[in-house]
PDB file of C-alpha atoms in Angstrom:
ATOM      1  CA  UNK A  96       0.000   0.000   0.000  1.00 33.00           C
ATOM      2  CA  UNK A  97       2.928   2.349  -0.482  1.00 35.00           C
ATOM      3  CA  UNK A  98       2.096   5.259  -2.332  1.00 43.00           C
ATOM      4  CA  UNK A  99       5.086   7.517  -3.613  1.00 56.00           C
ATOM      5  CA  UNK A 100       3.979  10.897  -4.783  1.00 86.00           C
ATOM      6  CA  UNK A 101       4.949  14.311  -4.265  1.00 90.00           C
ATOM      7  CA  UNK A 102       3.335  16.430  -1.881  1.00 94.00           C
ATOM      8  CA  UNK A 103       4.507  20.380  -1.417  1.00 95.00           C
ATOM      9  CA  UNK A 104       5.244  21.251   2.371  1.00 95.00           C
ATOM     10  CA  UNK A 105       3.784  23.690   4.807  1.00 94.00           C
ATOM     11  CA  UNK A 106       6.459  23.602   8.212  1.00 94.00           C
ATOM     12  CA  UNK A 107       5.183  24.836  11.088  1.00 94.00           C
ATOM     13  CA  UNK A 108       5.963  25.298  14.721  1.00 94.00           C
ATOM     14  CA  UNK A 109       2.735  23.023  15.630  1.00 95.00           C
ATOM     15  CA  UNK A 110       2.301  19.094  14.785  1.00 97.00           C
ATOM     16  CA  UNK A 111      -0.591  17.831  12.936  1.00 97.00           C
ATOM     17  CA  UNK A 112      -1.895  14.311  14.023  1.00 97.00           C
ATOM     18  CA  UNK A 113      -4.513  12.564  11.982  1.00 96.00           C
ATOM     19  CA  UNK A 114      -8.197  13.666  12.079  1.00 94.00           C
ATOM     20  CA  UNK A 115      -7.219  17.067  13.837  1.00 95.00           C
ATOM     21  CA  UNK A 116      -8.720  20.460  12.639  1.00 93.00           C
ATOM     22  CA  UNK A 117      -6.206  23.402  12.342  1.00 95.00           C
ATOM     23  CA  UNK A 118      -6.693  27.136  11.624  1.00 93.00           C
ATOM     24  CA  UNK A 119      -3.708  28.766   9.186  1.00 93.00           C
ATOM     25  CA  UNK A 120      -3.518  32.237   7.677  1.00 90.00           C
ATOM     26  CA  UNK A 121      -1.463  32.393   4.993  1.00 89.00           C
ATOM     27  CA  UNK A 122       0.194  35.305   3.881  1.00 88.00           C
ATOM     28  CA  UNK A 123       3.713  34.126   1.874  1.00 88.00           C
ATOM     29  CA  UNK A 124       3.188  34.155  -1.979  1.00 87.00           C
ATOM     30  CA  UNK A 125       4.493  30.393  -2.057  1.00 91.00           C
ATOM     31  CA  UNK A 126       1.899  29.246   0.308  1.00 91.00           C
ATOM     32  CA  UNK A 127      -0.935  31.283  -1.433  1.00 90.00           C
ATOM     33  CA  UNK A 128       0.566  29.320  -5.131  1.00 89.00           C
ATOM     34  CA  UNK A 129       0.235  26.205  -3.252  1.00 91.00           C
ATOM     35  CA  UNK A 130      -3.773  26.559  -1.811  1.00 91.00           C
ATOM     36  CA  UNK A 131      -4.562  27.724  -5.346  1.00 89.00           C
ATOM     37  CA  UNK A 132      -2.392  24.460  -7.061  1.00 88.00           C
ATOM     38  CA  UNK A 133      -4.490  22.259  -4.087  1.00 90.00           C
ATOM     39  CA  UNK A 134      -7.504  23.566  -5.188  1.00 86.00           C
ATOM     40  CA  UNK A 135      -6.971  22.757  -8.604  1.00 88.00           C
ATOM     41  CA  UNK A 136      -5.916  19.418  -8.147  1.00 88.00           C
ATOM     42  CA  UNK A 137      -8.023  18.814  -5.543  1.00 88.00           C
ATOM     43  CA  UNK A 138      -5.479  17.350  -3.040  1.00 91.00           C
ATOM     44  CA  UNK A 139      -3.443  18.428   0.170  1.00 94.00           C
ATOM     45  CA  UNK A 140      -0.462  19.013   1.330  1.00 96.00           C
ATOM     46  CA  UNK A 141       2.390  18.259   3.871  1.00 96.00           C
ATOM     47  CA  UNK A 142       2.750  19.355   7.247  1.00 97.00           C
ATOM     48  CA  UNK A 143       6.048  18.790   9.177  1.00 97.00           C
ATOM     49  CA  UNK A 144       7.321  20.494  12.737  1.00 96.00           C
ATOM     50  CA  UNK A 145       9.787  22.544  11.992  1.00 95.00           C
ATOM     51  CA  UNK A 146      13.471  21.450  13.422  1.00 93.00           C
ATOM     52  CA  UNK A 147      15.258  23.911  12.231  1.00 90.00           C
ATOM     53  CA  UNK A 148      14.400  27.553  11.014  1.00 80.00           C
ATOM     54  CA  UNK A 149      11.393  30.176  10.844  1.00 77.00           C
ATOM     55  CA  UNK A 150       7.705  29.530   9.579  1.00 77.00           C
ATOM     56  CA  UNK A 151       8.107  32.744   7.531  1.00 77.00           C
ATOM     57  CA  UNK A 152      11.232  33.547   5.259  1.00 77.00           C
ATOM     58  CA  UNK A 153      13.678  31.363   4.052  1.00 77.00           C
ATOM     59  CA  UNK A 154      12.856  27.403   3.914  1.00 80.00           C
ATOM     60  CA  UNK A 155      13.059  25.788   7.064  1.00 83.00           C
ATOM     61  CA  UNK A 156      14.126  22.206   8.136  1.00 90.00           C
ATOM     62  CA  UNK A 157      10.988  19.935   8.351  1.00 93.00           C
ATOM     63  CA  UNK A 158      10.448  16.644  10.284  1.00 95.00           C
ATOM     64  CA  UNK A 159      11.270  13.742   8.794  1.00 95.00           C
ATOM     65  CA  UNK A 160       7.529  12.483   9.567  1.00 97.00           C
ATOM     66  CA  UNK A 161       4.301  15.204   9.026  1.00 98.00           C
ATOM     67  CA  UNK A 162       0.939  14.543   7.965  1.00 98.00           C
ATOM     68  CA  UNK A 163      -1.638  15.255   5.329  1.00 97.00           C
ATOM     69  CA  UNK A 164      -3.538  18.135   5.292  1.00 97.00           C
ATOM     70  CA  UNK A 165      -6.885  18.655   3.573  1.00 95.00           C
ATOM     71  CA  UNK A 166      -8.718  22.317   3.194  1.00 93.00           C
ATOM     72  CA  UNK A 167     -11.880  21.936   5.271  1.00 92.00           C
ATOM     73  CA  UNK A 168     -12.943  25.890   4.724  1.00 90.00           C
ATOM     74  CA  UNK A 169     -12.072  29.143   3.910  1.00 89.00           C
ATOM     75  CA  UNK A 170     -12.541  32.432   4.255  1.00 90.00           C
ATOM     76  CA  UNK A 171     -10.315  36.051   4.557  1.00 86.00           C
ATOM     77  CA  UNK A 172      -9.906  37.168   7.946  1.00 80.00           C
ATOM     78  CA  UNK A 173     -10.373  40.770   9.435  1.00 84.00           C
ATOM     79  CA  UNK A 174      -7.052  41.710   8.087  1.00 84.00           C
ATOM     80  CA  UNK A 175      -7.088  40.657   4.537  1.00 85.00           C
ATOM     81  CA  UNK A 176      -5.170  37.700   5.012  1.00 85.00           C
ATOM     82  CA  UNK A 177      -6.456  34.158   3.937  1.00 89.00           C
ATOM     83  CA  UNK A 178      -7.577  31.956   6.572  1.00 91.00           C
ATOM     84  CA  UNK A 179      -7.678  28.077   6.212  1.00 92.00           C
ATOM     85  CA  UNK A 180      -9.757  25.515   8.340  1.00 93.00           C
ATOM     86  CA  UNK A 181      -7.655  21.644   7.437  1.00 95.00           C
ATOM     87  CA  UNK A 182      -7.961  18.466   9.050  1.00 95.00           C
ATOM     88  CA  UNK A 183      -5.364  16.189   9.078  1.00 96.00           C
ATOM     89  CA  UNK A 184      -5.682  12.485   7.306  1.00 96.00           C
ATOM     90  CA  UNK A 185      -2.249  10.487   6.286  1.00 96.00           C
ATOM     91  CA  UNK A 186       0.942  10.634   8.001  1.00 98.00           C
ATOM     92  CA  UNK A 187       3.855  10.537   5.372  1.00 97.00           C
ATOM     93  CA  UNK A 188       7.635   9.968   5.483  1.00 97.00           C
ATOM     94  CA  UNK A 189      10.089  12.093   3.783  1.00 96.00           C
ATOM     95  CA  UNK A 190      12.554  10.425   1.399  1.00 95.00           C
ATOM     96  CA  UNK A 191      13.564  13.627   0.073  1.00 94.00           C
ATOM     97  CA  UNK A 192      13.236  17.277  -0.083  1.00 95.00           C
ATOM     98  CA  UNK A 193      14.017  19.662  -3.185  1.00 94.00           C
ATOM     99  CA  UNK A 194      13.010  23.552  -2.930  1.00 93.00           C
ATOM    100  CA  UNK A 195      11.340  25.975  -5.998  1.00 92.00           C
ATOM    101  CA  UNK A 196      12.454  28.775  -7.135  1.00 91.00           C
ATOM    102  CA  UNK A 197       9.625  30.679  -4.420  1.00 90.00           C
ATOM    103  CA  UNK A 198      10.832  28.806  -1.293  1.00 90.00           C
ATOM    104  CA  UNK A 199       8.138  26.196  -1.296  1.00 93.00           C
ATOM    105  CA  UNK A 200       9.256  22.982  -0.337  1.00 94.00           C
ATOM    106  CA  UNK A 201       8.780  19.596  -2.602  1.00 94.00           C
ATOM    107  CA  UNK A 202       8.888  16.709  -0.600  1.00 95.00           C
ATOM    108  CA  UNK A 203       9.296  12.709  -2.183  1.00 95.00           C
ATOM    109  CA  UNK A 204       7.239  11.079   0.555  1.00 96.00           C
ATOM    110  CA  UNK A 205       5.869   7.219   1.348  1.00 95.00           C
ATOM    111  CA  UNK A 206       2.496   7.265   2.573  1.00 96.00           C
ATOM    112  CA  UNK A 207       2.488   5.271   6.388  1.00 96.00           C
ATOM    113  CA  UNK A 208      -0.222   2.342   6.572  1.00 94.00           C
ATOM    114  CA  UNK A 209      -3.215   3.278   8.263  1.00 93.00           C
ATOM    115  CA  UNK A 210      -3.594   2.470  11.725  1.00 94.00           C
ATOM    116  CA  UNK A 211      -4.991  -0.990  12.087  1.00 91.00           C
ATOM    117  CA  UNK A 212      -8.127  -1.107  14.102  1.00 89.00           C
ATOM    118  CA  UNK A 213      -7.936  -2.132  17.766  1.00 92.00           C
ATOM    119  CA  UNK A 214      -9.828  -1.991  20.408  1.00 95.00           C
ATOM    120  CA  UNK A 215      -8.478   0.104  23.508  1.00 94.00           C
ATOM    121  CA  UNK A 216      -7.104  -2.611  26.079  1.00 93.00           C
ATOM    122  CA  UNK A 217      -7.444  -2.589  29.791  1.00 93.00           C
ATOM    123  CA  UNK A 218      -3.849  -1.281  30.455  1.00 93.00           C
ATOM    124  CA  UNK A 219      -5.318   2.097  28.427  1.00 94.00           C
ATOM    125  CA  UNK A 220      -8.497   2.259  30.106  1.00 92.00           C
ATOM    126  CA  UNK A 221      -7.469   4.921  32.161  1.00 91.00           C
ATOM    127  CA  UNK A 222      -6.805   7.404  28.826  1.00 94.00           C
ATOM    128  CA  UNK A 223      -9.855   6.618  27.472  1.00 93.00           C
ATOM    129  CA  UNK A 224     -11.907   8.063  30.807  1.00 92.00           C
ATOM    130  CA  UNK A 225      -9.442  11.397  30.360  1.00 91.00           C
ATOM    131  CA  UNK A 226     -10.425  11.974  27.324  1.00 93.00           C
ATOM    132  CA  UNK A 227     -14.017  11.477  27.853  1.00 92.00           C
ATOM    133  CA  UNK A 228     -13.341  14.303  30.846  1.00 92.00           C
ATOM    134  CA  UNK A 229     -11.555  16.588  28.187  1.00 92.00           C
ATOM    135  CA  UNK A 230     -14.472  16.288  25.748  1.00 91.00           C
ATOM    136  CA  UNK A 231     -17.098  16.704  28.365  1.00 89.00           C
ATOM    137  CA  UNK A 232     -15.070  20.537  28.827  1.00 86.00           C
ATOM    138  CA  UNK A 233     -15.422  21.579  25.586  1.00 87.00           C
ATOM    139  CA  UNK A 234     -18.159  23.476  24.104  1.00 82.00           C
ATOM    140  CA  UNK A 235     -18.558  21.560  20.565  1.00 78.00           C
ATOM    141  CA  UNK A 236     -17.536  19.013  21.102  1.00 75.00           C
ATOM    142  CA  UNK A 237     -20.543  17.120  20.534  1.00 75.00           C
ATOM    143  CA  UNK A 238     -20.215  19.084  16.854  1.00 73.00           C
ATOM    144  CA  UNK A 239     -16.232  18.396  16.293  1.00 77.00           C
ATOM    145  CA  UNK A 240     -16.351  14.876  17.791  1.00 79.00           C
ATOM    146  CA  UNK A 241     -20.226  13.774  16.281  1.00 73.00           C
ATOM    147  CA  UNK A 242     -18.818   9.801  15.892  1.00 82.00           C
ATOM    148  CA  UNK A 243     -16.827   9.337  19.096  1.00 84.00           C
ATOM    149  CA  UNK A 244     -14.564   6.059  19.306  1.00 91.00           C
ATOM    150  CA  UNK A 245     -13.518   5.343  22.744  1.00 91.00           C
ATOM    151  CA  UNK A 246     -13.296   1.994  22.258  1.00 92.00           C
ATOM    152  CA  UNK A 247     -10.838   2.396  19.459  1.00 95.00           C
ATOM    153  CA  UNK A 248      -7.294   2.582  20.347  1.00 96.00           C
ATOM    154  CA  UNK A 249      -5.878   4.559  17.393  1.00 96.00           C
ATOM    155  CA  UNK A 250      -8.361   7.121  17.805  1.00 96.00           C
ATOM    156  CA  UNK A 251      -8.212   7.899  21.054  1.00 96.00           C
ATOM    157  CA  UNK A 252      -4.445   8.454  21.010  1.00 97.00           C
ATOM    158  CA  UNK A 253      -5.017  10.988  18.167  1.00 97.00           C
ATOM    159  CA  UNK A 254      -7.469  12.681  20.194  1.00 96.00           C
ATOM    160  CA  UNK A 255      -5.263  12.632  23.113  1.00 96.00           C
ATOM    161  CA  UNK A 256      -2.307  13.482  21.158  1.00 96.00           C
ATOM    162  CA  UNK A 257      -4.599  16.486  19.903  1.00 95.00           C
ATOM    163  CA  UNK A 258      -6.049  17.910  22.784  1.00 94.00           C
ATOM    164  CA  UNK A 259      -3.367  17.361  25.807  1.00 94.00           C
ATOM    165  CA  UNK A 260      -1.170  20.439  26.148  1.00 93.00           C
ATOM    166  CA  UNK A 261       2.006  18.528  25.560  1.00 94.00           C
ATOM    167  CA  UNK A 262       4.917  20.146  24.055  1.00 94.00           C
ATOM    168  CA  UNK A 263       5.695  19.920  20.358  1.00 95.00           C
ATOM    169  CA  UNK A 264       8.094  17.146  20.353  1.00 95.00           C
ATOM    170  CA  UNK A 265       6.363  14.941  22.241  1.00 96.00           C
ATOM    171  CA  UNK A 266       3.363  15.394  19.542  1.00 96.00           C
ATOM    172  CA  UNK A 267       5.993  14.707  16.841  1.00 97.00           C
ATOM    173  CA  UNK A 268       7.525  11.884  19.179  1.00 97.00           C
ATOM    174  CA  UNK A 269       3.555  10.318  18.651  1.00 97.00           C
ATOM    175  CA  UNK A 270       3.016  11.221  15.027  1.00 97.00           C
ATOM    176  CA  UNK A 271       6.125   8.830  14.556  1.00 97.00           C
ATOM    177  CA  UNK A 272       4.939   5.657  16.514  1.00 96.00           C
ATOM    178  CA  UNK A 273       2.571   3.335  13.760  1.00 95.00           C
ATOM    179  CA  UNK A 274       1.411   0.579  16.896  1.00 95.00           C
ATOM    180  CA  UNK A 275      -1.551   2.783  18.394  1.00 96.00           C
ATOM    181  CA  UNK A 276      -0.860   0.449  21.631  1.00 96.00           C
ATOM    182  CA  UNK A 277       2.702   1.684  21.367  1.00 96.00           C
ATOM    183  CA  UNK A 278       1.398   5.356  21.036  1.00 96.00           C
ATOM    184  CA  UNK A 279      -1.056   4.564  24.456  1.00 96.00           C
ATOM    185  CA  UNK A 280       1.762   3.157  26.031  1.00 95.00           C
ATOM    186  CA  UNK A 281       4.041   6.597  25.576  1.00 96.00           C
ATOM    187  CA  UNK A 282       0.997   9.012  26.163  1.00 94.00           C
ATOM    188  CA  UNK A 283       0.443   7.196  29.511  1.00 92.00           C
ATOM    189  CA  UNK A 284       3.768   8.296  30.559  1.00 89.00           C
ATOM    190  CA  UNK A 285       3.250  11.605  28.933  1.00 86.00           C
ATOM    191  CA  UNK A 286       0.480  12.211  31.411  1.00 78.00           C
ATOM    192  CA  UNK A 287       2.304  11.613  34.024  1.00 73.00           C
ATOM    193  CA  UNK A 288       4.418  14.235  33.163  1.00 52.00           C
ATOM    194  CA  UNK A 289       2.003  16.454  32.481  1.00 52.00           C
ATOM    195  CA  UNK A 290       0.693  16.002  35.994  1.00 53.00           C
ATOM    196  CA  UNK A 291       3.636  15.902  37.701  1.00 50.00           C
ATOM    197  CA  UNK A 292       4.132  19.471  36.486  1.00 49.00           C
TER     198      UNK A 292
END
């Protein structure tokens, strides 16, 4: 099920994780080429953390891992600026990078195999009740969650891994695991960090 295409980048200081909604405004004339050559095509494009480097100005260093983006919505904000509404769907790995002429970054990626489907096991009951708790606190959520899965391992990491207020590499430390007992296991002790705090 390896897919090899090319798929132009958007680095950013945040980390994507499948099924997550994010808010950009984009501003940069290579970002602006590369909504108008998704909307043409009708496809997505990449989003890596940033390791090295700014969002704005010259290209910066992506992850090695990033995921899928697809334009849910959008719309101009107050000041002018387009504003984008995505949600995140396949996590990629880079091969290989190459840069345009306008700073936009062409990655050569291989699609990652989509998470099997497991149920959540006893040992991970526990993060299935938080993030019941967390949904129960936000207003929507009944609206951004409308098919919950709590009995579904993969997605409740990728909720988890959405909605805790863990630092960046941590989420990218999660984007890279592809065993969603694996990523239970390591948001387990992420909690505990998080409380210990």
């Amino acid at each position: 099920m390896q897919d090899d295409t090319s798929l132009p980048l958007f680095p950013l200081r945040t980390v994507l994780v499948p099924g997550a909604a994010l808010g950009l405004r984009v501003f940069e004339p290579r970002y602006l080429d590369l909504v108008r050559e998704c909307g043409r095509r009708g496809s997505g494009f990449g989003i890596c953390l940033i390791l090295d480097g700014d969002e704005a100005g010259a290209p910066a260093t992506p992850a090695g891992v990033g995921t899928e983006a697809r334009i849910e919505d959008f719309d101009t904000g107050p000041d002018g600026l387009l504003t984008l509404r995505v949600r995140g769907a396949r996590r990629f790995h880079v091969r290989r990078t190459r840069v345009r002429d306008s700073g936009l970054i062409i990655a050569d990626v291989d699609w990652c195999a989509a998470d099997p489907s497991i149920d959540l096991q006893p040992e991970h009951a526990l993060l299935g009740v938080v993030l019941r708790k967390i949904l129960e606190h936000i207003d929507g959520a009944d609206q951004a969650f409308p098919e919950p899965h709590f009995d579904d391992a993969a997605w409740v990491g990728w909720r988890l891994a959405e909605l805790l207020p863990l630092e960046q590499p941590h989420r990218q430390q999660l984007l890279q695991l592809d065993d969603p007992d694996e990523r239970l296991e390591t948001l387990l002790r992420l909690v505990d960090v998080v409380d210990d705090e």
